[in-house]
CSV table of C-alpha atoms in Angstrom, one decimal:
chain,number,residue,atom,x,y,z
A,1,UNK,CA,-1.0,77.1,-1.7
A,2,UNK,CA,-2.4,74.5,-4.0
A,3,UNK,CA,-3.8,75.6,-7.2
A,4,UNK,CA,-7.2,74.6,-8.6
A,5,UNK,CA,-5.6,72.8,-11.6
A,6,UNK,CA,-3.4,70.6,-9.3
A,7,UNK,CA,-6.5,69.4,-7.4
A,8,UNK,CA,-8.3,68.4,-10.5
A,9,UNK,CA,-5.3,66.5,-11.9
A,10,UNK,CA,-5.2,64.3,-8.8
A,11,UNK,CA,-9.0,63.5,-8.5
A,12,UNK,CA,-9.3,60.9,-11.3
A,13,UNK,CA,-6.4,58.9,-10.0
A,14,UNK,CA,-7.9,58.7,-6.5
A,15,UNK,CA,-11.3,57.6,-8.0
A,16,UNK,CA,-9.7,54.9,-10.0
A,17,UNK,CA,-7.8,53.7,-7.0
A,18,UNK,CA,-11.0,53.7,-5.0
A,19,UNK,CA,-12.9,51.7,-7.7
A,20,UNK,CA,-10.1,49.1,-8.0
A,21,UNK,CA,-9.9,48.7,-4.3
A,22,UNK,CA,-13.6,48.3,-3.8
A,23,UNK,CA,-14.3,45.9,-6.8
A,24,UNK,CA,-14.5,42.2,-6.1
A,25,UNK,CA,-12.8,39.9,-8.5
A,26,UNK,CA,-13.8,36.2,-8.2
A,27,UNK,CA,-11.6,33.6,-9.6
A,28,UNK,CA,-12.1,29.9,-9.4
A,29,UNK,CA,-10.2,28.3,-6.6
A,30,UNK,CA,-7.9,25.4,-7.2
A,31,UNK,CA,-10.1,22.7,-5.7
A,32,UNK,CA,-13.1,23.8,-7.7
A,33,UNK,CA,-11.1,23.9,-10.9
A,34,UNK,CA,-9.8,20.4,-10.3
A,35,UNK,CA,-13.4,19.1,-9.7
A,36,UNK,CA,-14.6,20.6,-13.0
A,37,UNK,CA,-11.7,18.9,-14.8
A,38,UNK,CA,-12.5,15.6,-13.1
A,39,UNK,CA,-16.1,15.5,-14.3
A,40,UNK,CA,-17.0,12.8,-16.8
A,41,UNK,CA,-17.2,13.8,-20.5
A,42,UNK,CA,-21.0,13.2,-20.6
A,43,UNK,CA,-21.5,15.8,-17.9
A,44,UNK,CA,-19.3,18.3,-19.6
A,45,UNK,CA,-21.2,18.0,-22.9
A,46,UNK,CA,-20.6,20.9,-25.3
A,47,UNK,CA,-22.7,21.9,-28.3
A,48,UNK,CA,-21.2,22.8,-31.6
A,49,UNK,CA,-23.9,25.3,-32.5
A,50,UNK,CA,-26.4,27.4,-30.8
A,51,UNK,CA,-29.2,25.6,-32.6
A,52,UNK,CA,-27.9,22.3,-31.3
A,53,UNK,CA,-27.9,23.7,-27.8
A,54,UNK,CA,-31.5,25.0,-28.1
A,55,UNK,CA,-32.7,21.6,-29.5
A,56,UNK,CA,-32.3,20.1,-26.0
A,57,UNK,CA,-35.3,22.1,-24.9
A,58,UNK,CA,-37.5,21.9,-28.0
A,59,UNK,CA,-39.4,18.7,-26.8
A,60,UNK,CA,-41.1,20.7,-24.1
A,61,UNK,CA,-42.5,19.0,-21.0
A,62,UNK,CA,-43.7,15.9,-23.0
A,63,UNK,CA,-41.2,13.4,-24.5
A,64,UNK,CA,-41.9,10.6,-26.9
A,65,UNK,CA,-41.8,8.1,-24.0
A,66,UNK,CA,-44.5,10.1,-22.1
A,67,UNK,CA,-46.6,10.1,-25.3
A,68,UNK,CA,-46.2,6.3,-25.8
A,69,UNK,CA,-47.1,5.7,-22.2
A,70,UNK,CA,-50.2,7.8,-22.6
A,71,UNK,CA,-51.3,5.9,-25.7
A,72,UNK,CA,-50.7,2.5,-24.1
A,73,UNK,CA,-52.6,3.5,-20.9
A,74,UNK,CA,-55.6,4.8,-23.0
A,75,UNK,CA,-55.7,1.6,-25.0
A,76,UNK,CA,-55.6,-0.5,-21.9
A,77,UNK,CA,-58.4,1.4,-20.3
A,78,UNK,CA,-60.5,1.2,-23.5
A,79,UNK,CA,-60.0,-2.6,-23.7
A,80,UNK,CA,-60.9,-3.0,-20.0
A,81,UNK,CA,-64.1,-1.1,-20.2
A,82,UNK,CA,-65.1,-2.8,-23.4
A,83,UNK,CA,-64.4,-6.2,-21.8
A,84,UNK,CA,-66.4,-5.3,-18.8
A,85,UNK,CA,-69.3,-4.1,-21.0
A,86,UNK,CA,-69.5,-7.4,-22.8
A,87,UNK,CA,-69.2,-9.4,-19.6
A,88,UNK,CA,-72.1,-7.4,-18.0
A,89,UNK,CA,-74.2,-7.9,-21.1
A,90,UNK,CA,-73.6,-11.7,-21.0
A,91,UNK,CA,-74.5,-11.6,-17.3
A,92,UNK,CA,-77.7,-9.7,-18.0
A,93,UNK,CA,-78.7,-12.3,-20.7
A,94,UNK,CA,-78.0,-15.2,-18.3
A,95,UNK,CA,-79.8,-13.6,-15.4
A,96,UNK,CA,-82.8,-12.5,-17.5
A,97,UNK,CA,-84.0,-16.1,-17.8
A,98,UNK,CA,-83.9,-16.5,-14.0
A,99,UNK,CA,-86.0,-13.5,-13.2
A,100,UNK,CA,-89.3,-13.6,-11.4
A,101,UNK,CA,-92.3,-13.9,-13.8
A,102,UNK,CA,-90.2,-15.2,-16.7
A,103,UNK,CA,-90.8,-18.6,-18.2
A,104,UNK,CA,-88.2,-21.1,-17.2
A,105,UNK,CA,-86.3,-22.9,-20.0
A,106,UNK,CA,-85.2,-26.4,-19.2
A,107,UNK,CA,-86.1,-28.8,-16.5
A,108,UNK,CA,-86.3,-32.5,-15.6
A,109,UNK,CA,-86.5,-35.2,-18.2
A,110,UNK,CA,-86.1,-38.9,-18.5
A,111,UNK,CA,-85.0,-40.3,-21.9
A,112,UNK,CA,-82.6,-42.8,-23.3
A,113,UNK,CA,-79.4,-42.2,-25.3
A,114,UNK,CA,-78.3,-43.8,-28.6
A,115,UNK,CA,-76.8,-46.7,-26.6
A,116,UNK,CA,-80.1,-47.5,-24.8
A,117,UNK,CA,-78.8,-46.0,-21.5
A,118,UNK,CA,-81.3,-44.0,-19.4
A,119,UNK,CA,-80.4,-40.4,-19.1
A,120,UNK,CA,-81.8,-37.5,-17.1
A,121,UNK,CA,-81.0,-33.8,-16.6
A,122,UNK,CA,-78.7,-34.7,-13.7
A,123,UNK,CA,-76.3,-36.3,-16.2
A,124,UNK,CA,-75.8,-32.9,-17.9
A,125,UNK,CA,-74.9,-31.0,-14.7
A,126,UNK,CA,-71.3,-30.1,-13.9
A,127,UNK,CA,-70.6,-29.0,-17.5
A,128,UNK,CA,-72.1,-26.7,-20.1
A,129,UNK,CA,-74.5,-28.5,-22.5
A,130,UNK,CA,-75.6,-27.4,-26.0
A,131,UNK,CA,-79.0,-28.9,-26.8
A,132,UNK,CA,-80.5,-29.1,-30.2
A,133,UNK,CA,-84.0,-30.5,-31.2
A,134,UNK,CA,-84.5,-32.1,-34.6
A,135,UNK,CA,-85.1,-35.4,-36.4
A,136,UNK,CA,-83.0,-37.8,-38.4
A,137,UNK,CA,-85.2,-37.7,-41.5
A,138,UNK,CA,-84.8,-33.9,-41.9
A,139,UNK,CA,-83.7,-33.3,-45.5
A,140,UNK,CA,-81.6,-30.1,-45.1
A,141,UNK,CA,-81.9,-27.9,-42.1
A,142,UNK,CA,-80.9,-30.5,-39.4
A,143,UNK,CA,-77.9,-31.7,-41.3
A,144,UNK,CA,-76.7,-28.1,-41.8
A,145,UNK,CA,-77.2,-27.3,-38.1
A,146,UNK,CA,-75.5,-30.5,-36.9
A,147,UNK,CA,-72.5,-29.7,-39.1
A,148,UNK,CA,-72.5,-26.3,-37.5
A,149,UNK,CA,-72.8,-27.8,-34.1
A,150,UNK,CA,-69.9,-30.1,-34.7
A,151,UNK,CA,-67.7,-27.1,-35.8
A,152,UNK,CA,-68.5,-25.0,-32.8
A,153,UNK,CA,-68.0,-28.0,-30.5
A,154,UNK,CA,-64.6,-28.6,-31.9
A,155,UNK,CA,-63.6,-25.0,-31.4
A,156,UNK,CA,-64.8,-25.1,-27.8
A,157,UNK,CA,-63.2,-28.5,-27.2
A,158,UNK,CA,-59.8,-27.2,-28.4
A,159,UNK,CA,-59.8,-24.5,-25.7
A,160,UNK,CA,-61.8,-26.1,-22.9
A,161,UNK,CA,-61.6,-29.9,-23.3
A,162,UNK,CA,-64.5,-31.8,-21.7
A,163,UNK,CA,-66.4,-28.6,-20.7
A,164,UNK,CA,-69.3,-28.9,-23.2
A,165,UNK,CA,-71.7,-31.7,-23.9
A,166,UNK,CA,-73.4,-31.6,-27.4
A,167,UNK,CA,-76.9,-33.1,-27.1
A,168,UNK,CA,-79.4,-33.9,-30.0
A,169,UNK,CA,-83.0,-34.6,-28.9
A,170,UNK,CA,-85.3,-36.1,-31.5
A,171,UNK,CA,-88.7,-34.6,-32.2
A,172,UNK,CA,-89.7,-37.8,-34.0
A,173,UNK,CA,-89.4,-40.7,-31.5
A,174,UNK,CA,-91.6,-42.9,-33.6
A,175,UNK,CA,-88.8,-43.3,-36.2
A,176,UNK,CA,-85.7,-42.2,-34.3
A,177,UNK,CA,-84.9,-45.3,-32.2
A,178,UNK,CA,-81.6,-45.5,-30.3
A,179,UNK,CA,-80.0,-47.5,-33.1
A,180,UNK,CA,-81.2,-45.0,-35.8
A,181,UNK,CA,-79.8,-42.0,-33.7
A,182,UNK,CA,-76.5,-43.9,-33.2
A,183,UNK,CA,-75.9,-44.3,-36.9
A,184,UNK,CA,-77.2,-40.9,-37.8
A,185,UNK,CA,-75.1,-38.9,-35.3
A,186,UNK,CA,-72.0,-40.8,-36.1
A,187,UNK,CA,-71.9,-39.0,-39.4
A,188,UNK,CA,-71.4,-35.7,-37.7
A,189,UNK,CA,-69.4,-36.2,-34.5
A,190,UNK,CA,-68.5,-39.2,-32.4
A,191,UNK,CA,-69.1,-37.3,-29.1
A,192,UNK,CA,-72.7,-36.3,-29.9
A,193,UNK,CA,-75.3,-37.5,-27.5
A,194,UNK,CA,-78.6,-38.6,-29.0
A,195,UNK,CA,-81.8,-38.7,-26.8
A,196,UNK,CA,-85.1,-40.4,-27.6
A,197,UNK,CA,-88.0,-41.9,-25.7
A,198,UNK,CA,-91.8,-42.1,-25.9
A,199,UNK,CA,-93.9,-39.4,-27.6
A,200,UNK,CA,-95.1,-38.2,-24.2
A,201,UNK,CA,-91.5,-38.0,-22.8
A,202,UNK,CA,-90.3,-36.0,-25.9
A,203,UNK,CA,-93.3,-33.7,-25.7
A,204,UNK,CA,-92.7,-33.0,-22.0
A,205,UNK,CA,-89.0,-32.1,-22.7
A,206,UNK,CA,-89.9,-29.9,-25.6
A,207,UNK,CA,-92.5,-28.1,-23.5
A,208,UNK,CA,-89.8,-27.6,-20.7
A,209,UNK,CA,-87.4,-26.1,-23.2
A,210,UNK,CA,-90.1,-24.0,-24.9
A,211,UNK,CA,-89.5,-25.9,-28.2
A,212,UNK,CA,-92.2,-25.9,-30.8
A,213,UNK,CA,-92.7,-29.1,-32.9
A,214,UNK,CA,-95.5,-30.5,-34.9
A,215,UNK,CA,-96.0,-33.9,-36.6
A,216,UNK,CA,-98.8,-34.7,-39.1
A,217,UNK,CA,-101.9,-36.0,-37.4
A,218,UNK,CA,-102.7,-38.8,-39.9
A,219,UNK,CA,-99.8,-40.7,-41.2
A,220,UNK,CA,-100.0,-44.1,-42.8
A,221,UNK,CA,-97.5,-46.8,-41.7
A,222,UNK,CA,-94.3,-46.5,-43.7
A,223,UNK,CA,-95.3,-43.1,-45.1
A,224,UNK,CA,-92.6,-40.4,-45.1
A,225,UNK,CA,-93.3,-37.1,-43.4
A,226,UNK,CA,-91.7,-34.0,-42.1
A,227,UNK,CA,-91.6,-32.6,-38.5
A,228,UNK,CA,-91.8,-28.8,-38.1
A,229,UNK,CA,-89.7,-27.7,-35.1
A,230,UNK,CA,-87.8,-24.7,-33.6
A,231,UNK,CA,-84.3,-24.2,-34.9
A,232,UNK,CA,-82.1,-23.1,-31.9
A,233,UNK,CA,-79.2,-24.3,-29.9
A,234,UNK,CA,-80.0,-24.1,-26.2
A,235,UNK,CA,-76.9,-23.3,-24.0
A,236,UNK,CA,-77.3,-24.6,-20.5
A,237,UNK,CA,-74.9,-23.9,-17.6
A,238,UNK,CA,-73.4,-26.5,-15.3
A,239,UNK,CA,-76.3,-26.1,-12.9
A,240,UNK,CA,-78.8,-26.9,-15.6
A,241,UNK,CA,-80.1,-23.3,-16.1
A,242,UNK,CA,-80.7,-21.8,-19.4
A,243,UNK,CA,-78.0,-19.3,-20.5
A,244,UNK,CA,-78.6,-18.2,-24.1
A,245,UNK,CA,-80.2,-19.4,-27.4
A,246,UNK,CA,-77.9,-19.5,-30.4
A,247,UNK,CA,-79.7,-19.2,-33.7
A,248,UNK,CA,-78.9,-19.5,-37.4
A,249,UNK,CA,-77.5,-16.0,-37.4
A,250,UNK,CA,-74.5,-17.2,-35.4
A,251,UNK,CA,-71.6,-18.6,-37.4
A,252,UNK,CA,-69.6,-21.5,-35.8
A,253,UNK,CA,-66.9,-19.0,-34.8
A,254,UNK,CA,-69.4,-16.5,-33.2
A,255,UNK,CA,-71.2,-19.3,-31.4
A,256,UNK,CA,-68.0,-20.8,-30.0
A,257,UNK,CA,-66.9,-17.4,-28.8
A,258,UNK,CA,-70.2,-16.9,-27.0
A,259,UNK,CA,-70.0,-20.3,-25.3
A,260,UNK,CA,-66.3,-19.7,-24.3
A,261,UNK,CA,-67.1,-16.2,-22.9
A,262,UNK,CA,-69.9,-17.7,-20.8
A,263,UNK,CA,-67.5,-20.4,-19.5
A,264,UNK,CA,-65.0,-17.7,-18.5
A,265,UNK,CA,-67.6,-15.9,-16.5
A,266,UNK,CA,-68.7,-19.1,-14.7
A,267,UNK,CA,-67.7,-19.1,-11.1
A,268,UNK,CA,-69.5,-22.2,-9.9
A,269,UNK,CA,-68.3,-25.8,-9.7
A,270,UNK,CA,-67.3,-28.1,-12.6
A,271,UNK,CA,-67.6,-31.8,-12.8
A,272,UNK,CA,-64.1,-33.4,-12.6
A,273,UNK,CA,-64.8,-36.8,-14.1
């Protein structure tokens, strides 16, 4: 008959045997071990310290590349909306002069240039034209504005050769004959076009362009006098429609940019010759 002490002495041994027999020990198989050893060194990267291992995850979901892409995308969208805003503003300015009930600026004319050749509004079509009204005996304002006109013309010509015609229309046809205009305009730019005609022809063109001018009523033959007139550059599109008036507040750089921007927006036909 078994004693109680002998039963207790055998119980731990059986429990240990049962635990060892039921436990599962997993060991890497030979093929798996070979695959791990054959991995490239870059894939089996090890970290020297715990901090170095943690630094891999410190950047979070956004990396510097994502941040740079975000900034570039935002800058691109900002530029696009600003460009569209300026384009729509130029379009509103150009369309405002063509609205119903608004006075039309520009129209038909028949004058002669500094070479004595007849010229009409049809000769200006197909290109943008920059029209200025003045007179050759002007002491200060007209020379300053014609220097400015030459500067802006050169800037436009550098980017869009042959796209702009600079036109000077006299408000003093009694003294500004074709020969006088030819000598006068040659001092500013060789491509300037000078227009003159009879008093009634000049008056009709000034009226069409909404230009104010006034000459003294009683002038003795040979007496010097001044002509009061508007000081604007009238920008006309290739179809002969008024686009925008450029005043003394525009620098040559600013005026040239306005002209070039309108040219970029133009979707009509250009004269090829």
